[in-house]
Coordinates of C-alpha atoms and ligand atoms in Angstrom, one line a residue:
M1 CA -87.2 163.6 -30.8
R2 CA -84.8 162.0 -28.4
A3 CA -82.0 161.1 -30.9
L4 CA -79.1 162.7 -32.7
F5 CA -76.9 161.4 -35.5
A6 CA -73.3 162.7 -35.2
R7 CA -70.9 162.3 -38.2
H8 CA -68.1 162.6 -35.6
A9 CA -68.5 162.1 -31.9
L10 CA -66.0 162.0 -29.1
L11 CA -66.6 158.7 -27.1
P12 CA -64.5 157.4 -24.2
Q13 CA -62.3 155.4 -26.6
G14 CA -61.8 158.5 -28.9
W15 CA -63.4 159.9 -32.0
Q16 CA -65.9 157.7 -33.8
R17 CA -67.8 158.2 -37.1
D18 CA -71.5 158.0 -37.7
V19 CA -72.6 157.8 -34.1
L20 CA -76.3 157.4 -33.3
L21 CA -77.2 158.7 -29.9
E22 CA -80.5 158.0 -28.2
W23 CA -81.8 159.0 -24.8
D24 CA -84.9 158.4 -22.7
V25 CA -87.5 160.8 -21.3
H26 CA -85.5 161.1 -18.1
G27 CA -82.5 162.4 -20.0
E28 CA -80.3 159.3 -19.8
L29 CA -78.4 158.0 -22.8
T30 CA -79.9 154.6 -23.8
R31 CA -77.8 154.0 -27.0
V32 CA -74.5 155.2 -28.3
A33 CA -73.8 153.3 -31.6
P34 CA -70.9 154.1 -33.8
Q35 CA -70.8 153.3 -37.5
A36 CA -74.6 153.5 -37.6
A37 CA -76.6 154.1 -40.8
P38 CA -78.2 157.6 -40.7
P39 CA -81.8 157.0 -39.8
L40 CA -84.5 159.0 -41.6
G41 CA -85.9 162.0 -39.7
V42 CA -83.2 162.2 -37.0
A43 CA -81.3 165.5 -36.5
R44 CA -77.7 165.5 -37.7
A45 CA -74.6 167.1 -36.4
D46 CA -71.0 167.4 -37.6
Y47 CA -68.9 167.3 -34.4
V48 CA -70.3 166.3 -31.0
V49 CA -68.3 166.2 -27.7
P50 CA -69.5 165.5 -24.1
G51 CA -70.5 168.6 -22.1
M52 CA -67.9 169.7 -19.7
V53 CA -68.0 169.7 -15.9
N54 CA -67.4 172.9 -14.0
L55 CA -66.4 171.5 -10.6
H56 CA -66.0 174.7 -8.6
S57 CA -68.3 177.7 -8.5
H58 CA -69.3 180.5 -6.2
A59 CA -72.2 181.7 -8.3
F60 CA -72.7 185.1 -6.5
Q61 CA -69.2 186.1 -7.5
R62 CA -70.3 186.3 -11.1
A63 CA -71.6 189.8 -10.4
L64 CA -68.2 190.9 -9.1
G65 CA -66.3 189.7 -12.1
G66 CA -64.1 192.4 -13.7
L67 CA -64.9 195.0 -10.9
T68 CA -61.8 194.4 -8.8
E69 CA -59.1 195.1 -11.4
R70 CA -57.9 198.5 -10.1
A71 CA -54.8 199.0 -7.9
A72 CA -55.5 200.3 -4.4
A73 CA -54.4 203.9 -3.8
G74 CA -51.2 204.7 -2.0
A75 CA -47.8 203.1 -1.9
D76 CA -49.4 199.7 -1.3
G77 CA -51.2 199.7 -4.6
G78 CA -48.8 197.2 -6.0
H79 CA -49.5 194.9 -3.1
D80 CA -53.0 194.0 -3.9
S81 CA -53.4 190.3 -3.3
F82 CA -55.8 187.5 -2.8
W83 CA -56.4 188.8 0.7
T84 CA -57.3 192.4 -0.4
W85 CA -59.5 190.9 -3.1
R86 CA -61.2 188.8 -0.4
D87 CA -62.0 191.9 1.6
L88 CA -63.8 193.4 -1.5
M89 CA -65.6 190.1 -2.1
Y90 CA -66.8 190.0 1.5
R91 CA -68.1 193.5 1.2
F92 CA -70.0 192.5 -1.9
A93 CA -71.3 189.3 -0.3
A94 CA -72.7 191.2 2.7
R95 CA -75.6 192.7 0.8
I96 CA -77.0 190.1 -1.6
T97 CA -80.5 188.9 -1.0
P98 CA -81.8 185.3 -1.8
E99 CA -83.7 186.7 -4.9
Q100 CA -80.5 188.3 -6.2
I101 CA -78.5 185.1 -5.6
E102 CA -81.0 183.2 -7.7
A103 CA -80.9 185.9 -10.5
I104 CA -77.1 185.9 -10.6
A105 CA -76.9 182.2 -10.5
A106 CA -79.3 181.8 -13.4
Q107 CA -77.4 184.3 -15.5
L108 CA -74.1 182.5 -14.7
F109 CA -75.6 179.0 -15.4
S110 CA -77.0 180.2 -18.8
E111 CA -73.6 181.6 -19.7
C112 CA -71.8 178.4 -18.6
L113 CA -74.2 176.3 -20.7
R114 CA -73.7 178.5 -23.8
H115 CA -69.9 178.0 -23.5
G116 CA -70.1 174.2 -23.0
Y117 CA -70.5 173.4 -19.3
T118 CA -73.4 171.0 -18.6
S119 CA -72.6 170.3 -15.0
L120 CA -71.6 172.5 -12.1
C121 CA -70.6 172.1 -8.5
E122 CA -71.8 175.0 -6.4
F123 CA -69.6 175.5 -3.3
H124 CA -72.2 177.4 -1.4
Y125 CA -71.4 179.4 1.7
L126 CA -73.7 182.4 1.7
Q127 CA -76.2 180.7 4.0
R128 CA -77.3 183.3 6.4
A129 CA -79.0 186.7 6.0
P130 CA -77.1 189.9 5.6
G131 CA -76.0 190.6 9.2
G132 CA -75.7 187.0 10.1
Q133 CA -79.2 186.0 11.3
A134 CA -80.5 182.6 10.2
Y135 CA -83.1 182.4 7.6
A136 CA -86.4 180.8 8.7
R137 CA -85.5 178.0 6.2
P138 CA -81.8 177.2 6.8
A139 CA -81.6 175.9 3.2
E140 CA -83.2 179.1 1.8
T141 CA -80.2 180.3 -0.3
A142 CA -79.1 176.8 -1.4
E143 CA -82.7 176.2 -2.7
R144 CA -82.2 179.4 -4.8
I145 CA -79.2 177.8 -6.4
A146 CA -81.2 174.7 -7.1
A147 CA -84.0 176.9 -8.6
A148 CA -81.5 178.5 -10.9
G149 CA -80.3 175.1 -12.0
H150 CA -83.8 174.0 -12.7
A151 CA -84.7 177.2 -14.6
T152 CA -81.6 177.0 -16.9
G153 CA -81.3 173.2 -17.2
M154 CA -77.9 173.1 -15.7
G155 CA -76.9 169.8 -13.8
V156 CA -76.0 170.9 -10.3
T157 CA -74.1 169.4 -7.4
L158 CA -74.9 171.5 -4.4
L159 CA -72.2 171.6 -1.7
P160 CA -73.4 173.4 1.4
V161 CA -70.3 174.8 3.1
L162 CA -69.1 174.3 6.7
Y163 CA -67.6 177.6 7.8
S164 CA -66.9 178.1 11.5
H165 CA -63.6 179.9 12.0
A166 CA -61.5 182.7 10.5
G167 CA -58.2 180.9 10.5
F168 CA -56.1 177.9 11.8
G169 CA -56.4 177.4 15.5
E170 CA -60.2 178.0 15.5
Q171 CA -59.9 181.7 15.4
P172 CA -63.3 183.4 15.9
L173 CA -65.1 184.6 12.7
R174 CA -64.8 188.2 11.7
P175 CA -68.0 190.3 11.5
Q176 CA -67.8 190.1 7.6
Q177 CA -67.8 186.3 7.8
Q178 CA -71.0 186.0 9.9
R179 CA -73.1 185.4 6.8
F180 CA -71.2 182.2 6.3
R181 CA -71.3 180.8 9.8
T182 CA -72.3 177.2 10.1
G183 CA -71.4 174.2 12.2
V184 CA -71.4 170.5 11.3
D185 CA -75.0 170.0 12.5
D186 CA -76.2 172.9 10.4
I187 CA -74.7 171.5 7.3
L188 CA -76.0 168.0 7.9
G189 CA -79.4 169.6 8.4
I190 CA -79.2 171.5 5.2
V191 CA -78.0 168.4 3.3
D192 CA -81.0 166.6 4.7
A193 CA -83.4 169.4 3.8
L194 CA -82.1 169.4 0.2
G195 CA -82.7 165.7 0.0
V196 CA -86.1 166.1 -1.6
L197 CA -84.5 168.0 -4.5
R198 CA -82.1 165.2 -5.4
G199 CA -82.6 163.6 -8.8
P200 CA -80.8 162.9 -12.1
Q201 CA -80.0 166.6 -12.6
L202 CA -79.2 167.5 -8.9
E203 CA -76.9 165.9 -6.3
V204 CA -76.1 167.1 -2.8
G205 CA -72.7 166.7 -1.2
A206 CA -70.9 169.0 1.4
A207 CA -67.8 171.0 1.7
P208 CA -65.7 172.1 4.6
H209 CA -64.7 175.6 3.3
S210 CA -60.9 175.2 4.1
L211 CA -58.6 174.1 6.9
R212 CA -58.8 177.7 7.9
A213 CA -62.6 177.8 8.3
A214 CA -63.1 174.2 9.7
S215 CA -61.0 172.3 12.2
I216 CA -59.8 168.8 11.3
E217 CA -62.2 167.3 13.9
Q218 CA -65.1 169.1 12.1
V219 CA -63.9 167.9 8.7
R220 CA -63.8 164.3 10.1
E221 CA -67.3 164.7 11.6
L222 CA -68.8 166.1 8.5
A223 CA -67.3 163.4 6.3
A224 CA -68.6 160.7 8.7
G225 CA -72.1 162.3 8.9
L226 CA -72.6 162.7 5.1
P227 CA -74.5 159.8 3.4
A228 CA -72.1 157.4 1.8
G229 CA -71.0 158.1 -1.8
R230 CA -71.8 161.8 -1.7
P231 CA -69.0 164.2 -2.8
L232 CA -66.9 166.2 -0.4
H233 CA -65.0 169.3 -1.6
I234 CA -62.5 171.5 0.2
H235 CA -60.4 174.6 -0.7
I236 CA -56.8 173.8 0.1
A237 CA -53.2 175.2 -0.3
E238 CA -54.3 178.0 -2.7
Q239 CA -52.0 180.7 -1.2
Q240 CA -48.5 180.5 0.2
A241 CA -49.7 182.3 3.3
E242 CA -52.1 179.5 4.0
V243 CA -49.3 176.9 3.7
E244 CA -47.2 179.0 6.2
Q245 CA -50.2 179.3 8.7
S246 CA -50.8 175.6 8.4
I247 CA -47.1 174.8 9.2
A248 CA -47.2 177.3 12.1
H249 CA -50.2 175.6 13.7
T250 CA -49.9 172.0 12.8
R251 CA -46.2 171.6 11.7
R252 CA -47.7 170.1 8.5
R253 CA -48.4 171.5 5.0
P254 CA -52.2 171.7 4.4
V255 CA -52.5 168.8 2.0
E256 CA -50.1 166.7 4.1
Y257 CA -52.2 167.5 7.2
L258 CA -55.5 166.7 5.5
M259 CA -54.2 163.4 4.1
E260 CA -52.7 162.4 7.4
H261 CA -55.9 162.9 9.4
I262 CA -58.7 162.2 6.9
G263 CA -59.1 159.2 4.6
V264 CA -58.9 161.2 1.4
D265 CA -60.3 159.1 -1.4
E266 CA -62.5 159.2 -4.5
R267 CA -65.2 161.1 -2.6
W268 CA -62.9 164.1 -2.3
C269 CA -62.2 167.0 -4.5
L270 CA -59.3 169.2 -3.3
V271 CA -59.9 172.6 -4.8
H272 CA -56.8 174.4 -6.1
A273 CA -54.1 172.3 -4.2
T274 CA -51.7 174.8 -5.9
H275 CA -48.9 174.5 -3.4
L276 CA -47.8 170.9 -3.3
N277 CA -44.3 169.5 -2.6
A278 CA -43.2 166.3 -4.4
D279 CA -44.5 163.9 -1.7
E280 CA -47.9 165.6 -1.5
T281 CA -48.2 165.5 -5.3
R282 CA -47.6 161.8 -5.4
A283 CA -49.8 161.1 -2.4
L284 CA -52.7 163.1 -3.8
A285 CA -52.3 161.3 -7.1
R286 CA -52.4 157.9 -5.4
S287 CA -55.5 158.8 -3.3
G288 CA -57.9 158.8 -6.2
A289 CA -59.2 162.2 -5.2
I290 CA -59.7 165.0 -7.7
A291 CA -57.5 168.1 -7.9
G292 CA -60.0 170.9 -8.6
L293 CA -58.0 173.3 -10.8
C294 CA -59.4 176.8 -11.5
P295 CA -56.7 178.3 -13.8
T296 CA -58.4 181.7 -14.6
T297 CA -59.3 182.5 -11.0
E298 CA -55.9 181.2 -9.8
A299 CA -54.3 183.6 -12.3
N300 CA -56.6 186.4 -11.4
L301 CA -55.9 186.1 -7.7
G302 CA -52.2 185.6 -8.1
D303 CA -52.1 182.1 -6.5
G304 CA -49.4 180.2 -8.3
L305 CA -49.1 177.2 -10.6
F306 CA -50.2 173.7 -9.9
P307 CA -47.4 171.0 -10.6
L308 CA -49.5 169.5 -13.4
Q309 CA -46.8 167.6 -15.2
D310 CA -45.6 165.7 -12.1
Y311 CA -49.2 165.1 -11.1
I312 CA -50.1 163.6 -14.4
E313 CA -47.0 161.5 -14.4
A314 CA -48.0 160.1 -11.0
G315 CA -51.4 159.2 -12.4
G316 CA -53.3 162.1 -10.7
R317 CA -56.9 163.0 -11.6
F318 CA -58.1 166.5 -12.1
G319 CA -61.0 168.6 -13.3
I320 CA -61.6 172.3 -14.0
G321 CA -63.8 175.0 -12.3
S322 CA -64.5 178.6 -13.0
D323 CA -64.6 179.5 -9.3
S324 CA -64.9 183.3 -9.2
H325 CA -66.3 183.4 -12.8
V326 CA -63.9 185.7 -14.4
S327 CA -64.4 183.3 -17.3
H328 CA -67.4 181.2 -18.2
S329 CA -65.7 179.0 -20.7
P330 CA -64.0 175.6 -20.4
V331 CA -61.9 176.6 -23.5
E332 CA -60.3 179.4 -21.5
E333 CA -59.8 177.3 -18.4
L334 CA -58.1 174.4 -20.3
R335 CA -56.1 176.8 -22.5
W336 CA -54.8 178.6 -19.4
L337 CA -54.1 175.4 -17.6
E338 CA -51.7 174.3 -20.5
Y339 CA -50.3 177.7 -21.1
G340 CA -49.4 178.3 -17.5
Q341 CA -47.4 175.1 -17.6
R342 CA -45.6 176.1 -20.9
L343 CA -44.7 179.5 -19.3
R344 CA -43.5 177.7 -16.2
H345 CA -41.3 175.1 -17.9
Q346 CA -40.5 177.2 -21.0
R347 CA -41.5 174.3 -23.2
R348 CA -44.5 173.2 -25.3
N349 CA -47.1 170.5 -25.0
I350 CA -47.2 169.6 -21.4
A351 CA -50.5 167.9 -20.6
F352 CA -50.5 164.5 -22.2
T353 CA -49.7 160.9 -21.4
P354 CA -47.9 158.3 -23.6
E355 CA -51.4 156.9 -24.5
Q356 CA -52.8 160.3 -25.4
R357 CA -50.3 162.7 -26.9
D358 CA -52.8 165.1 -28.3
I359 CA -53.1 168.0 -25.8
G360 CA -56.7 169.0 -26.6
Q361 CA -58.0 165.5 -26.5
Y362 CA -56.1 164.6 -23.3
L363 CA -57.3 167.8 -21.5
W364 CA -60.9 167.5 -22.5
Q365 CA -61.2 163.8 -21.6
A366 CA -59.2 164.0 -18.4
A367 CA -61.2 167.0 -17.2
L368 CA -64.4 165.2 -18.0
R369 CA -63.4 162.1 -16.1
G370 CA -62.2 164.0 -13.1
G371 CA -65.0 166.5 -13.2
A372 CA -67.6 163.7 -13.4
Q373 CA -66.2 162.0 -10.3
A374 CA -66.3 165.3 -8.4
T375 CA -70.0 165.8 -9.2
G376 CA -71.2 162.5 -7.8
R377 CA -73.5 162.3 -10.8
K378 CA -73.6 160.1 -13.9
V379 CA -72.0 162.5 -16.3
G380 CA -68.9 163.0 -18.3
A381 CA -69.1 160.6 -21.2
L382 CA -71.2 159.7 -24.2
E383 CA -72.0 156.3 -22.9
Q384 CA -75.2 154.4 -22.2
G385 CA -76.5 155.0 -18.7
R386 CA -74.9 158.5 -18.3
R387 CA -76.7 161.8 -18.7
A388 CA -77.4 163.0 -22.2
D389 CA -75.1 166.0 -21.9
L390 CA -73.4 167.0 -25.2
L391 CA -72.2 169.9 -27.3
V392 CA -72.7 170.3 -31.0
L393 CA -69.8 172.3 -32.3
D394 CA -70.2 174.7 -35.2
G395 CA -69.0 172.6 -38.1
T396 CA -69.4 175.6 -40.5
H397 CA -67.0 177.8 -38.6
P398 CA -63.7 178.4 -40.5
N399 CA -61.9 176.8 -37.5
L400 CA -63.7 173.5 -37.9
D401 CA -64.9 173.4 -41.5
G402 CA -63.5 170.2 -42.9
V403 CA -61.0 169.4 -40.2
A404 CA -60.0 165.9 -39.3
D405 CA -61.4 164.5 -36.1
A406 CA -58.0 164.4 -34.5
D407 CA -57.7 168.2 -34.9
V408 CA -61.1 169.2 -33.6
L409 CA -60.1 169.7 -30.0
G410 CA -56.9 171.5 -30.9
R411 CA -58.9 173.9 -32.9
F412 CA -61.6 174.2 -30.3
L413 CA -59.2 174.9 -27.4
F414 CA -56.2 176.6 -28.9
C415 CA -57.4 178.8 -31.8
G416 CA -59.2 182.1 -31.5
N417 CA -62.0 183.4 -29.2
D418 CA -65.3 182.7 -31.1
N419 CA -67.6 180.5 -29.2
L420 CA -67.7 177.3 -31.3
V421 CA -70.5 175.7 -29.1
R422 CA -73.6 175.9 -31.2
D423 CA -76.2 173.7 -29.6
V424 CA -76.2 172.2 -26.1
L425 CA -78.1 169.2 -24.9
C426 CA -78.2 168.9 -21.1
G427 CA -80.1 166.0 -19.4
G428 CA -81.8 165.3 -22.7
R429 CA -83.1 168.8 -23.2
W430 CA -81.9 171.2 -25.9
V431 CA -81.1 174.2 -23.6
V432 CA -78.9 176.1 -26.1
Q433 CA -79.8 176.3 -29.8
A434 CA -77.8 178.3 -32.4
G435 CA -75.8 179.8 -29.5
R436 CA -78.8 181.1 -27.5
H437 CA -80.0 179.8 -24.2
M438 CA -83.7 178.9 -24.2
A439 CA -84.5 181.6 -21.5
Q440 CA -81.6 184.0 -22.2
D441 CA -83.6 187.2 -22.4
A442 CA -85.7 186.7 -19.3
I443 CA -82.7 185.6 -17.3
A444 CA -80.6 188.5 -18.4
Q445 CA -83.4 190.9 -17.6
R446 CA -83.6 189.6 -14.0
Y447 CA -79.8 189.7 -13.7
R448 CA -79.7 193.3 -14.8
Q449 CA -82.3 194.2 -12.2
A450 CA -80.4 192.4 -9.5
V451 CA -77.1 194.2 -10.4
H452 CA -78.9 197.5 -10.5
E453 CA -80.3 197.0 -7.0
L454 CA -76.9 196.0 -5.7
R455 CA -75.4 199.1 -7.2
E456 CA -77.9 201.3 -5.5
V457 CA -77.2 199.8 -2.2
S458 CA -73.5 200.4 -2.6
Q459 CA -73.8 204.1 -3.5
Ligands
NGQ501 C1 -64.0 181.8 -1.6 N1 -62.1 181.9 -3.1 O1 -64.5 181.1 -0.7 O2 -64.7 182.4 -2.3 C2 -62.5 181.9 -1.7 C3 -62.0 183.1 -1.0 C4 -61.2 182.3 1.3 C5 -61.0 181.3 -3.5 N2 -60.3 180.7 -2.7 C6 -62.2 183.0 0.5 N3 -60.6 181.5 -4.8 O3 -60.5 181.4 0.7 O4 -61.1 182.5 2.5
ZN502 ZN1 -63.6 178.6 -4.2

């Protein structure tokens, strides 16, 4: 049956009672009617919220999660950094096969679905074989990500990544980066090859990796060559060292430089954008682009804190991503986003606007709107014409049992660690029921096999 009756549902205008939701065979919402009478024979739910967007993922890094939390030996042990983590990550990335990429991505996507993400943007740069040779099919590994999306039901935006240089000033790639090597024509070719896979559950955009890995001319060429309306993502200003290198080479800070040379607009998602000055914060907010915030990874890698309060005051748009996948839960991302700001300002309740003073509701709705824009897909709201992507929260859990609508997101985001996501509908399919993904065991089995193989190679 393609309908659900929600006693409470979070619609774009806020919580509504007795909402009848209907969708069609293609997984698109055809009706969202509040104050409806409960129809006979239609499944019922207590609390329903739209599924969240995960706007930044490197799926293969899921298998590295938790394995880099050990100080390096020697006096330098306390100096482990983003850059030393990156070396470990490169070493790991060097060995993975296309089959393993698919197995790891499927495991990740099933976990993300179980925790409430129903869309994900894959920033995909492992495009060549171990050693750096091209695959016979240049889109080979990207197709593996698409296959994992299909097998799990996750809505995917595939972003093949332009990666040509090791640093500002077109520095030559290091041997460990040869697997990532692509030029603008390679990426446009891959985008073209992936075109046949496009559909309501899969969109294809592109991503210059960073201003370190792509020159500004290449960024411009890629943006011009990509079909109109497709999303463009880029890593930017995540680490202080990157800001310093940018100033040394261009006399501009990274975001400043990008915005001066490229028409940054609604097509763009600037991932991290951690280190912004006041002018950049306002300019990014005015551009209509999305800031792609990844709080758990940014904390894990010691990046710094995004100026969220000023950005919200300037009308900036943002979404969340799990990036290196140390977390698979939007609850943890949004909680950390708010808590980081509380620690920074030594105050409470930071992420809100005068129109929406409830932190949980503001964060969920803002991350949905921004995330949806970054996907280039029709997602992010329970609204006719968008994808039927929703979460049924466990109304029998002590945290939710009997609470008022207005408190549901506060309880969901800021109380405890149980997963309150019970059922997940994604693109009109029930992919998670009673907390279990529909193919959980088979997917986990293949994942364990892939991890086992990778362990053997590393020994
Ligand atoms: C990445 N991750 O592409 O996986 C990057 C590290 C880089 C984050 N920035 C590599 N979190 O930036 O050079
Ligand atoms: Zn990233």
